[in-house]
Coordinates of C-alpha atoms in Angstrom, one line a residue:
Chain A
M1058 CA 17.5 18.3 1.1
Q1059 CA 14.5 20.3 2.2
G1060 CA 12.6 21.2 5.4
V1061 CA 10.0 18.5 5.0
A1062 CA 9.6 17.3 8.5
R1063 CA 9.6 20.5 10.4
D1064 CA 8.7 18.8 13.7
H1065 CA 11.9 16.8 13.5
V1066 CA 14.5 19.2 12.2
P1067 CA 15.3 22.8 13.1
G1068 CA 14.7 25.8 10.8
W1069 CA 16.6 25.9 7.5
D1070 CA 19.2 28.4 6.6
A1071 CA 18.2 29.1 3.0
R1072 CA 21.4 31.1 2.4
L1073 CA 23.7 28.3 3.5
Y1074 CA 21.7 25.8 1.5
L1075 CA 22.0 27.9 -1.6
K1076 CA 25.8 28.2 -1.3
Y1077 CA 26.2 24.9 -3.1
A1078 CA 23.2 25.4 -5.4
D1079 CA 25.0 24.2 -8.5
E1080 CA 26.1 20.9 -6.9
R1081 CA 22.8 20.4 -5.2
T1082 CA 20.8 21.0 -8.3
R1083 CA 22.7 18.4 -10.4
P1084 CA 20.9 15.5 -8.8
A1085 CA 17.5 17.1 -9.5
R1086 CA 18.6 17.6 -13.2
D1087 CA 19.8 14.1 -13.4
L1088 CA 16.5 12.8 -12.0
L1089 CA 14.4 15.0 -14.3
A1090 CA 16.4 13.9 -17.4
Q1091 CA 15.1 10.3 -16.9
V1092 CA 11.4 11.2 -16.4
P1093 CA 9.7 9.4 -19.3
I1094 CA 7.0 12.0 -20.1
A1095 CA 7.3 14.8 -22.6
D1096 CA 4.4 16.9 -21.4
A1097 CA 2.4 17.4 -18.3
N1098 CA -0.7 19.3 -17.0
L1099 CA 0.0 19.0 -13.2
V1100 CA 3.4 18.5 -11.6
Y1101 CA 4.2 18.5 -7.8
D1102 CA 7.6 19.2 -6.3
L1103 CA 7.5 17.4 -3.0
G1104 CA 9.9 19.0 -0.4
C1105 CA 10.6 21.9 -2.8
G1106 CA 12.8 23.8 -0.4
P1107 CA 13.9 27.2 -1.7
G1108 CA 12.5 26.3 -5.2
N1109 CA 15.6 25.3 -7.1
S1110 CA 14.1 22.0 -8.3
T1111 CA 10.7 23.7 -8.8
R1112 CA 12.3 26.1 -11.2
L1113 CA 13.8 23.2 -13.2
L1114 CA 10.4 21.6 -13.4
A1115 CA 8.8 24.9 -14.6
E1116 CA 11.4 25.3 -17.3
H1117 CA 11.0 21.6 -18.4
F1118 CA 7.2 21.7 -18.4
P1119 CA 6.3 25.3 -19.5
R1120 CA 2.6 24.5 -20.0
A1121 CA 2.1 22.7 -16.7
E1122 CA 0.7 23.8 -13.4
I1123 CA 3.6 23.4 -10.9
V1124 CA 2.9 23.1 -7.2
G1125 CA 5.7 23.1 -4.6
I1126 CA 5.1 21.5 -1.2
D1127 CA 7.2 22.0 1.8
S1128 CA 6.9 22.0 5.6
S1129 CA 9.1 25.0 6.1
A1130 CA 7.6 28.5 5.9
T1131 CA 11.1 30.0 5.5
M1132 CA 11.9 27.8 2.5
L1133 CA 8.5 28.5 0.9
E1134 CA 9.0 32.3 1.3
E1135 CA 12.3 31.9 -0.5
A1136 CA 10.7 29.7 -3.2
R1137 CA 7.9 32.2 -3.9
R1138 CA 10.4 35.0 -4.4
A1139 CA 12.5 32.8 -6.7
L1140 CA 9.6 31.5 -8.8
P1141 CA 6.5 33.8 -8.8
R1142 CA 4.9 31.6 -11.4
G1143 CA 4.7 28.6 -9.1
A1144 CA 2.1 27.7 -6.5
F1145 CA 3.5 26.8 -3.1
E1146 CA 1.7 25.1 -0.2
Q1147 CA 2.9 24.3 3.3
A1148 CA 2.2 20.7 4.2
D1149 CA 3.7 17.6 5.9
L1150 CA 4.4 14.9 3.3
A1151 CA 3.5 12.2 5.9
N1152 CA -0.2 12.9 5.6
W1153 CA -0.7 15.2 2.6
R1154 CA -2.2 13.8 -0.6
P1155 CA -2.0 15.3 -4.1
R1156 CA -4.7 15.6 -6.8
P1157 CA -4.1 13.0 -9.6
A1158 CA -0.9 14.4 -11.2
D1159 CA 1.2 13.6 -14.2
L1160 CA 4.4 13.8 -12.1
L1161 CA 5.2 13.6 -8.4
F1162 CA 8.8 14.8 -8.2
S1163 CA 10.9 14.9 -5.1
N1164 CA 14.5 15.9 -4.8
A1165 CA 16.3 15.0 -1.5
A1166 CA 13.3 15.2 0.8
F1167 CA 12.0 11.7 1.7
Q1168 CA 15.1 10.9 3.8
W1169 CA 13.5 13.1 6.4
V1170 CA 10.0 11.6 6.2
P1171 CA 9.2 8.9 8.9
E1172 CA 8.0 5.7 7.3
H1173 CA 8.8 7.0 3.9
L1174 CA 8.1 3.7 2.2
R1175 CA 4.5 3.8 3.4
V1176 CA 4.2 7.4 2.2
L1177 CA 5.7 6.6 -1.2
H1178 CA 3.2 3.8 -1.7
A1179 CA 0.3 6.0 -0.7
L1180 CA 1.4 8.7 -3.1
A1181 CA 1.9 6.2 -6.0
E1182 CA -1.7 5.1 -5.4
T1183 CA -3.0 8.6 -6.2
L1184 CA -1.3 8.6 -9.6
P1185 CA -3.4 8.1 -12.7
S1186 CA -2.4 5.4 -15.2
G1187 CA 0.9 6.5 -16.8
G1188 CA 1.6 9.0 -14.0
V1189 CA 5.2 9.1 -12.8
L1190 CA 6.8 9.1 -9.3
A1191 CA 10.4 10.4 -9.5
M1192 CA 12.4 10.6 -6.3
Q1193 CA 16.0 11.2 -5.3
I1194 CA 17.4 10.8 -1.7
P1195 CA 20.9 10.9 -0.3
D1196 CA 22.1 7.4 0.6
N1197 CA 25.3 8.4 2.4
L1198 CA 24.9 7.1 6.0
A1199 CA 27.8 4.7 5.5
E1200 CA 30.1 7.5 4.2
P1201 CA 32.9 8.7 6.6
S1202 CA 31.3 12.2 6.6
Q1203 CA 28.2 10.7 8.3
V1204 CA 29.9 7.9 10.3
L1205 CA 32.1 10.5 12.0
I1206 CA 29.1 12.6 13.0
R1207 CA 27.5 9.6 14.7
E1208 CA 30.8 8.7 16.4
I1209 CA 31.4 12.2 17.8
A1210 CA 27.7 12.5 18.8
A1211 CA 27.9 9.2 20.8
R1212 CA 31.1 10.0 22.7
G1213 CA 30.5 13.5 24.1
T1214 CA 28.6 14.9 27.1
W1215 CA 26.0 15.6 24.5
A1216 CA 25.4 11.9 23.7
E1217 CA 21.9 11.7 25.4
R1218 CA 20.6 14.9 23.7
L1219 CA 21.9 13.9 20.3
K1220 CA 20.0 10.6 20.2
R1221 CA 17.0 12.6 19.0
A1222 CA 19.0 14.1 16.2
E1223 CA 20.2 10.6 15.1
R1224 CA 16.6 9.5 14.8
A1225 CA 15.7 12.4 12.5
R1226 CA 17.3 10.8 9.5
Q1227 CA 15.6 7.6 8.1
L1228 CA 17.7 4.6 7.1
I1229 CA 17.6 4.0 3.3
P1230 CA 16.7 0.4 2.4
A1231 CA 18.1 -1.6 -0.6
P1232 CA 16.9 -0.8 -4.1
S1233 CA 15.0 -4.2 -4.2
V1234 CA 12.8 -2.9 -1.3
Y1235 CA 11.6 0.0 -3.4
Y1236 CA 11.1 -2.3 -6.4
D1237 CA 9.0 -4.8 -4.5
L1238 CA 7.0 -2.0 -2.8
L1239 CA 6.0 -0.3 -6.0
R1240 CA 6.0 -3.1 -8.5
P1241 CA 2.3 -4.1 -7.9
L1242 CA 1.3 -0.6 -8.7
C1243 CA 3.8 0.3 -11.4
R1244 CA 4.6 -1.1 -14.8
Q1245 CA 8.1 0.3 -15.1
I1246 CA 10.6 0.9 -12.3
D1247 CA 14.0 2.5 -12.9
L1248 CA 16.5 2.5 -10.0
W1249 CA 20.0 3.8 -9.8
H1250 CA 22.6 5.2 -7.5
T1251 CA 24.9 8.0 -8.4
I1252 CA 28.0 8.8 -6.3
Y1253 CA 29.0 12.4 -7.0
H1254 CA 32.7 13.0 -6.2
H1255 CA 32.4 16.7 -5.3
V1256 CA 35.7 18.7 -5.5
L1257 CA 35.9 20.8 -2.3
A1258 CA 38.6 23.1 -0.9
G1259 CA 39.4 20.8 2.0
A1260 CA 38.0 19.5 5.3
P1261 CA 36.6 22.9 6.4
A1262 CA 34.6 23.0 3.2
I1263 CA 33.2 19.5 4.0
V1264 CA 32.1 20.9 7.4
E1265 CA 30.4 23.8 5.7
W1266 CA 28.7 21.5 3.3
M1267 CA 27.4 19.2 6.1
K1268 CA 26.3 22.2 8.2
G1269 CA 23.7 22.9 5.5
T1270 CA 22.2 19.5 5.7
G1271 CA 23.3 16.4 7.7
L1272 CA 24.7 18.3 10.7
R1273 CA 21.6 20.6 11.2
P1274 CA 19.7 18.3 13.6
H1275 CA 22.8 17.9 15.8
L1276 CA 23.9 21.5 15.9
A1277 CA 20.4 22.5 16.9
E1278 CA 20.7 20.5 20.1
L1279 CA 24.0 22.1 21.2
D1280 CA 25.0 25.4 22.8
S1281 CA 27.5 27.7 21.3
A1282 CA 30.6 26.3 23.1
E1283 CA 29.5 22.7 22.3
R1284 CA 29.0 23.5 18.7
Q1285 CA 32.5 24.8 18.4
A1286 CA 33.9 21.7 20.1
F1287 CA 31.8 19.4 18.0
L1288 CA 32.8 21.1 14.7
A1289 CA 36.5 21.2 15.7
A1290 CA 36.5 17.4 16.4
Y1291 CA 34.6 16.8 13.2
E1292 CA 36.9 18.8 11.0
A1293 CA 40.0 17.1 12.5
R1294 CA 38.6 13.6 11.8
L1295 CA 37.4 14.6 8.3
A1296 CA 40.9 15.8 7.4
A1297 CA 42.2 12.2 8.1
A1298 CA 39.3 10.5 6.4
Y1299 CA 39.5 12.6 3.2
P1300 CA 43.2 12.8 2.2
A1301 CA 44.2 15.8 0.1
L1302 CA 44.5 15.6 -3.6
A1303 CA 47.8 16.8 -5.3
D1304 CA 46.4 20.3 -5.6
G1305 CA 45.3 20.4 -1.9
R1306 CA 41.6 19.9 -2.5
V1307 CA 39.5 16.9 -1.5
L1308 CA 37.0 14.7 -3.2
L1309 CA 33.7 14.2 -1.2
P1310 CA 31.9 11.1 -2.5
F1311 CA 28.2 11.6 -2.1
P1312 CA 25.9 8.6 -2.9
R1313 CA 22.3 9.2 -3.8
L1314 CA 19.5 6.8 -4.7
F1315 CA 17.2 7.6 -7.7
L1316 CA 13.8 6.0 -8.4
I1317 CA 11.4 6.5 -11.2
A1318 CA 8.1 4.5 -11.3
V1319 CA 5.4 4.6 -14.0
K1320 CA 1.9 3.8 -12.7
N1321 CA 0.0 0.8 -14.2
Chain B
M1114 CA 32.1 -1.9 -24.3
Q1115 CA 33.9 -2.0 -27.6
G1116 CA 36.4 -3.9 -29.4
V1117 CA 39.3 -1.5 -28.7
A1118 CA 42.1 -3.8 -27.9
R1119 CA 41.7 -6.4 -30.7
D1120 CA 45.0 -8.1 -29.8
H1121 CA 43.6 -8.8 -26.3
V1122 CA 40.0 -9.8 -26.8
P1123 CA 38.3 -12.1 -29.4
G1124 CA 35.9 -10.9 -32.1
W1125 CA 32.8 -9.1 -31.1
D1126 CA 29.3 -10.4 -31.7
A1127 CA 27.6 -7.1 -32.7
R1128 CA 24.1 -8.8 -32.6
L1129 CA 24.5 -9.9 -28.9
Y1130 CA 26.0 -6.6 -28.0
L1131 CA 23.0 -4.8 -29.5
K1132 CA 20.5 -7.0 -27.6
Y1133 CA 20.8 -4.7 -24.6
A1134 CA 21.2 -1.5 -26.7
D1135 CA 18.8 0.6 -24.6
E1136 CA 20.5 -0.2 -21.3
R1137 CA 23.9 0.1 -22.8
T1138 CA 23.2 3.5 -24.4
R1139 CA 22.0 5.0 -21.2
P1140 CA 25.5 5.6 -19.8
A1141 CA 26.6 7.3 -23.0
R1142 CA 23.5 9.6 -22.8
D1143 CA 24.3 10.3 -19.2
L1144 CA 27.9 11.1 -20.0
L1145 CA 26.9 13.3 -23.0
A1146 CA 24.4 15.2 -20.9
Q1147 CA 27.2 16.6 -18.7
V1148 CA 29.6 17.6 -21.5
P1149 CA 29.9 21.4 -21.0
I1150 CA 30.0 22.6 -24.6
A1151 CA 27.0 23.6 -26.7
D1152 CA 28.7 23.3 -30.1
A1153 CA 31.6 21.5 -31.8
N1154 CA 33.5 21.3 -35.0
L1155 CA 35.3 18.0 -34.5
V1156 CA 34.2 15.2 -32.2
Y1157 CA 35.9 11.8 -31.8
D1158 CA 34.1 8.7 -30.5
L1159 CA 36.9 6.5 -29.1
G1160 CA 36.0 2.8 -29.1
C1161 CA 32.8 3.5 -31.0
G1162 CA 31.8 -0.1 -31.3
P1163 CA 28.7 -0.6 -33.5
G1164 CA 28.0 3.2 -33.5
N1165 CA 25.3 3.6 -30.8
S1166 CA 27.2 6.3 -29.1
T1167 CA 28.4 7.8 -32.4
R1168 CA 24.8 8.3 -33.4
L1169 CA 24.1 10.1 -30.1
L1170 CA 27.0 12.4 -30.8
A1171 CA 25.8 13.1 -34.3
E1172 CA 22.4 14.0 -33.1
H1173 CA 23.7 16.2 -30.3
F1174 CA 26.3 18.0 -32.5
P1175 CA 24.5 18.2 -35.9
R1176 CA 27.1 20.6 -37.4
A1177 CA 30.2 18.7 -36.2
E1178 CA 32.5 16.3 -38.0
I1179 CA 32.1 13.0 -36.1
V1180 CA 34.8 10.4 -36.3
G1181 CA 34.4 7.0 -34.7
I1182 CA 37.5 5.0 -33.8
D1183 CA 37.6 1.3 -33.0
S1184 CA 40.0 -1.7 -33.3
S1185 CA 37.4 -4.1 -34.5
A1186 CA 36.6 -4.3 -38.3
T1187 CA 33.3 -6.1 -37.5
M1188 CA 32.1 -3.4 -35.2
L1189 CA 33.1 -0.6 -37.7
E1190 CA 31.2 -2.4 -40.5
E1191 CA 28.1 -2.3 -38.3
A1192 CA 28.8 1.3 -37.4
R1193 CA 29.1 2.4 -41.0
R1194 CA 25.8 0.8 -41.8
A1195 CA 24.1 2.4 -38.8
L1196 CA 25.5 5.9 -39.4
P1197 CA 26.4 6.6 -43.0
R1198 CA 27.1 10.2 -42.1
G1199 CA 30.0 9.3 -39.7
A1200 CA 33.6 8.7 -40.6
F1201 CA 35.0 5.6 -39.1
E1202 CA 38.7 4.6 -38.7
Q1203 CA 40.3 1.4 -37.5
A1204 CA 42.9 2.1 -34.9
D1205 CA 44.3 0.9 -31.5
L1206 CA 43.8 3.6 -28.9
A1207 CA 47.1 2.7 -27.2
N1208 CA 49.1 4.5 -29.9
W1209 CA 46.6 6.5 -32.0
R1210 CA 46.4 10.3 -31.7
P1211 CA 43.6 12.6 -32.8
R1212 CA 43.7 16.0 -34.5
P1213 CA 43.0 18.8 -32.0
A1214 CA 39.3 18.2 -31.2
D1215 CA 36.5 19.9 -29.3
L1216 CA 35.5 16.7 -27.7
L1217 CA 37.1 13.3 -27.2
F1218 CA 34.2 11.1 -26.1
S1219 CA 34.6 7.5 -25.0
N1220 CA 31.8 5.2 -23.8
A1221 CA 33.0 1.9 -22.1
A1222 CA 36.2 1.4 -24.0
F1223 CA 39.2 2.3 -21.9
Q1224 CA 38.8 -0.6 -19.5
W1225 CA 40.2 -2.7 -22.3
V1226 CA 43.2 -0.4 -23.0
P1227 CA 46.5 -1.4 -21.3
E1228 CA 48.0 1.5 -19.3
H1229 CA 44.9 3.6 -19.9
L1230 CA 46.0 6.3 -17.5
R1231 CA 49.0 7.0 -19.7
V1232 CA 46.9 7.0 -22.8
L1233 CA 44.3 9.3 -21.3
H1234 CA 47.0 11.8 -20.3
A1235 CA 48.5 11.7 -23.9
L1236 CA 45.0 12.3 -25.4
A1237 CA 44.3 15.2 -23.0
E1238 CA 47.6 16.7 -24.1
T1239 CA 46.3 16.9 -27.7
L1240 CA 43.2 18.9 -26.8
P1241 CA 43.1 22.7 -27.5
S1242 CA 42.2 25.0 -24.6
G1243 CA 38.6 24.5 -23.7
G1244 CA 38.5 21.0 -25.3
V1245 CA 36.8 18.3 -23.4
L1246 CA 37.7 14.7 -22.6
A1247 CA 34.6 12.7 -21.6
M1248 CA 34.9 9.1 -20.6
Q1249 CA 32.9 6.3 -19.1
I1250 CA 34.1 2.8 -18.0
P1251 CA 32.5 -0.1 -16.1
D1252 CA 33.9 -0.2 -12.6
N1253 CA 32.3 -3.5 -11.7
L1254 CA 35.2 -5.9 -10.9
A1255 CA 34.1 -6.1 -7.2
E1256 CA 30.6 -7.1 -8.2
P1257 CA 29.5 -10.7 -7.6
S1258 CA 28.9 -11.0 -11.4
Q1259 CA 32.6 -10.5 -11.9
V1260 CA 34.0 -12.1 -8.8
L1261 CA 32.2 -15.3 -9.7
I1262 CA 33.8 -15.3 -13.1
R1263 CA 37.2 -15.1 -11.5
E1264 CA 36.5 -17.8 -9.0
I1265 CA 35.2 -20.3 -11.6
A1266 CA 38.1 -19.4 -13.9
A1267 CA 40.6 -20.1 -11.1
R1268 CA 39.3 -23.5 -10.0
G1269 CA 38.8 -25.5 -13.3
T1270 CA 41.1 -27.5 -15.6
W1271 CA 41.0 -24.3 -17.6
A1272 CA 42.8 -22.2 -14.9
E1273 CA 46.1 -21.9 -16.7
R1274 CA 44.5 -20.8 -20.0
L1275 CA 42.1 -18.3 -18.4
K1276 CA 44.9 -16.4 -16.8
R1277 CA 45.4 -14.5 -20.1
A1278 CA 41.6 -13.6 -20.1
E1279 CA 41.9 -12.3 -16.6
R1280 CA 44.7 -9.9 -17.7
A1281 CA 42.6 -8.5 -20.6
R1282 CA 40.6 -6.3 -18.2
Q1283 CA 42.4 -3.4 -16.6
L1284 CA 41.9 -2.6 -12.9
I1285 CA 40.1 0.8 -12.4
P1286 CA 41.9 3.1 -10.0
A1287 CA 40.2 5.4 -7.5
P1288 CA 38.6 8.7 -8.8
S1289 CA 41.4 10.7 -7.1
V1290 CA 44.0 9.0 -9.4
Y1291 CA 42.2 10.4 -12.5
Y1292 CA 41.9 13.8 -10.8
D1293 CA 45.6 14.0 -9.9
L1294 CA 46.6 12.7 -13.4
L1295 CA 44.6 15.3 -15.3
R1296 CA 44.5 18.3 -13.0
P1297 CA 47.8 19.8 -14.2
L1298 CA 46.4 19.8 -17.8
C1299 CA 42.7 20.6 -17.0
R1300 CA 40.9 23.5 -15.3
Q1301 CA 37.7 21.6 -14.5
I1302 CA 37.3 17.9 -13.6
D1303 CA 34.0 16.3 -12.9
L1304 CA 33.9 12.7 -11.6
W1305 CA 31.1 10.5 -10.6
H1306 CA 30.0 6.8 -10.4
T1307 CA 26.6 5.6 -11.4
I1308 CA 25.4 2.2 -10.3
Y1309 CA 22.6 1.2 -12.6
H1310 CA 20.2 -1.4 -11.1
H1311 CA 19.2 -3.2 -14.2
V1312 CA 16.0 -5.2 -14.0
L1313 CA 16.7 -8.6 -15.7
A1314 CA 14.5 -11.7 -16.1
G1315 CA 16.8 -13.8 -13.8
A1316 CA 20.2 -15.5 -13.6
P1317 CA 20.1 -16.8 -17.2
A1318 CA 19.6 -13.1 -18.3
I1319 CA 22.7 -12.1 -16.3
V1320 CA 24.7 -14.8 -18.1
E1321 CA 23.5 -13.5 -21.5
W1322 CA 24.4 -9.9 -20.5
M1323 CA 27.9 -10.9 -19.4
K1324 CA 28.4 -13.1 -22.6
G1325 CA 28.2 -9.8 -24.5
T1326 CA 31.0 -8.2 -22.5
G1327 CA 32.9 -9.4 -19.4
L1328 CA 32.8 -13.2 -20.3
R1329 CA 34.0 -12.8 -23.9
P1330 CA 37.8 -13.2 -23.2
H1331 CA 37.1 -16.3 -21.1
L1332 CA 34.7 -18.1 -23.5
A1333 CA 37.1 -17.5 -26.3
E1334 CA 39.7 -19.7 -24.6
L1335 CA 37.3 -22.6 -24.0
D1336 CA 36.1 -25.5 -26.2
S1337 CA 32.4 -26.1 -26.6
A1338 CA 32.0 -28.6 -23.7
E1339 CA 34.1 -26.4 -21.4
R1340 CA 31.9 -23.4 -22.2
Q1341 CA 28.8 -25.3 -21.3
A1342 CA 30.3 -26.3 -18.0
F1343 CA 31.6 -22.8 -17.3
L1344 CA 28.3 -21.2 -18.0
A1345 CA 26.3 -23.8 -16.0
A1346 CA 28.5 -23.2 -12.9
Y1347 CA 28.3 -19.4 -13.4
E1348 CA 24.5 -19.4 -13.7
A1349 CA 24.0 -21.5 -10.6
R1350 CA 26.2 -19.2 -8.5
L1351 CA 24.6 -16.1 -10.0
A1352 CA 21.2 -17.4 -8.9
A1353 CA 22.4 -17.5 -5.3
A1354 CA 24.2 -14.2 -5.4
Y1355 CA 21.3 -12.3 -7.0
P1356 CA 18.1 -13.2 -5.1
A1357 CA 14.8 -13.0 -6.9
L1358 CA 12.5 -10.0 -6.5
A1359 CA 8.9 -10.5 -5.6
D1360 CA 8.0 -10.7 -9.3
G1361 CA 10.7 -13.3 -10.0
R1362 CA 13.1 -10.9 -11.7
V1363 CA 16.5 -9.8 -10.4
L1364 CA 18.3 -6.5 -10.1
L1365 CA 21.8 -6.4 -11.6
P1366 CA 23.8 -3.5 -10.0
F1367 CA 26.3 -2.3 -12.6
P1368 CA 28.7 0.5 -11.4
R1369 CA 30.4 2.8 -13.9
L1370 CA 32.9 5.6 -13.5
F1371 CA 32.4 8.8 -15.4
L1372 CA 35.0 11.5 -16.0
I1373 CA 34.7 14.9 -17.7
A1374 CA 37.8 17.1 -18.0
V1375 CA 38.1 20.5 -19.6
K1376 CA 41.6 21.5 -20.9
N1377 CA 43.4 24.5 -19.5

């Protein structure tokens, strides 16, 4: 999850985001493993965040020019430090267009992009024949961890203000919608969901996890006392929704949608 | 899916099974990609079937002794032809025990093993410290493709006979059950589901797919006319449950559970 739509979400805390770097990089590795090209000249990392996925791409395509795109200056600063070899550009994916590339790669960014179907279609149009669009986004809005955020947001004195935060996140359509959208342009479309069952220390660890991503738009609208009240209510309800394992930990199921499309 | 429990399921058609070799090998590749060991001396492939997964293991661990285990003589014959380098043994996973191995690998077999939780625990006990148990099983009993089989089975003149077929397939418990089972023996447990959205030509292709696996126990109980009636009813209801994409094809969502455990 990256700071793609900087008009819609508050500044990113790169340190908090990196706390779960291993778990967060796994989807990017899983996506990259299915990209059906062995070599590339030009690769874009769309919504590159602090550069974790950009580093994977640079290792996987050592000869390629790698360009990371993000809307957050803070994230790009972090990315430049982490990967001096990469080129990084600040842009909003909604309107930006790439040069014809071998691979447009995007790990957990498009869920923040308004009308992301239209944008994906426009990006696929820029690909040369055989070029690949590879995308992964969280598809977890039906999970208790997200439903509880919406319920708590709707029932407090903050309800009116948090409506804006609710709108930041785009709904994820069914896989068939992506297929029908891209099929006229693409000769091969590979779609799958993975639900990662993350082992976390308990409900407080789920709160920490969500503070790095799904909770950000909400917390940005609240003052300090409200934040404390919101987080306390959230943690209590998470504890009921995610029962402890025998060793006291919890499993956090986290569904993500993966898409790989090869241009006609 | 392999012929593990040969007392419970009829003979395997290796040719039909191999028809979808690419799609069927993907889960094995995805499982292997997460196995956290770089080298191995002894690797077992439990329920190796015609040797597709065994070949992946042999390529991934070129120095290792690779042993494929299956209950079906037909499958083992096919596997020996496909991979002369491997050793193959006929055995029932319910009672068989391995030598202490670096990796016990199993791709789509344990859903056929009665009391597979007990068996997994017993197998994990045989592992040396740092040894890995890596397993993948279909978790698709709630999918329309499976629910329709059960509905058609329950409502025909064949209902009584097909009860036995219904019992062949074991119910898959929640991920937390595997975690709690293996946690006392294992220092690291990685669990995830992947739902592959397979692109198939249409309802008849879903029938063909299921004939290779989930439908086998049912078809084995029916005479030729009954089979035809069963399959016609199944295809008609599949066509309604899996609406066509814009290009006339269908997406078949196929959920699978993955488990990797590293011994204490």
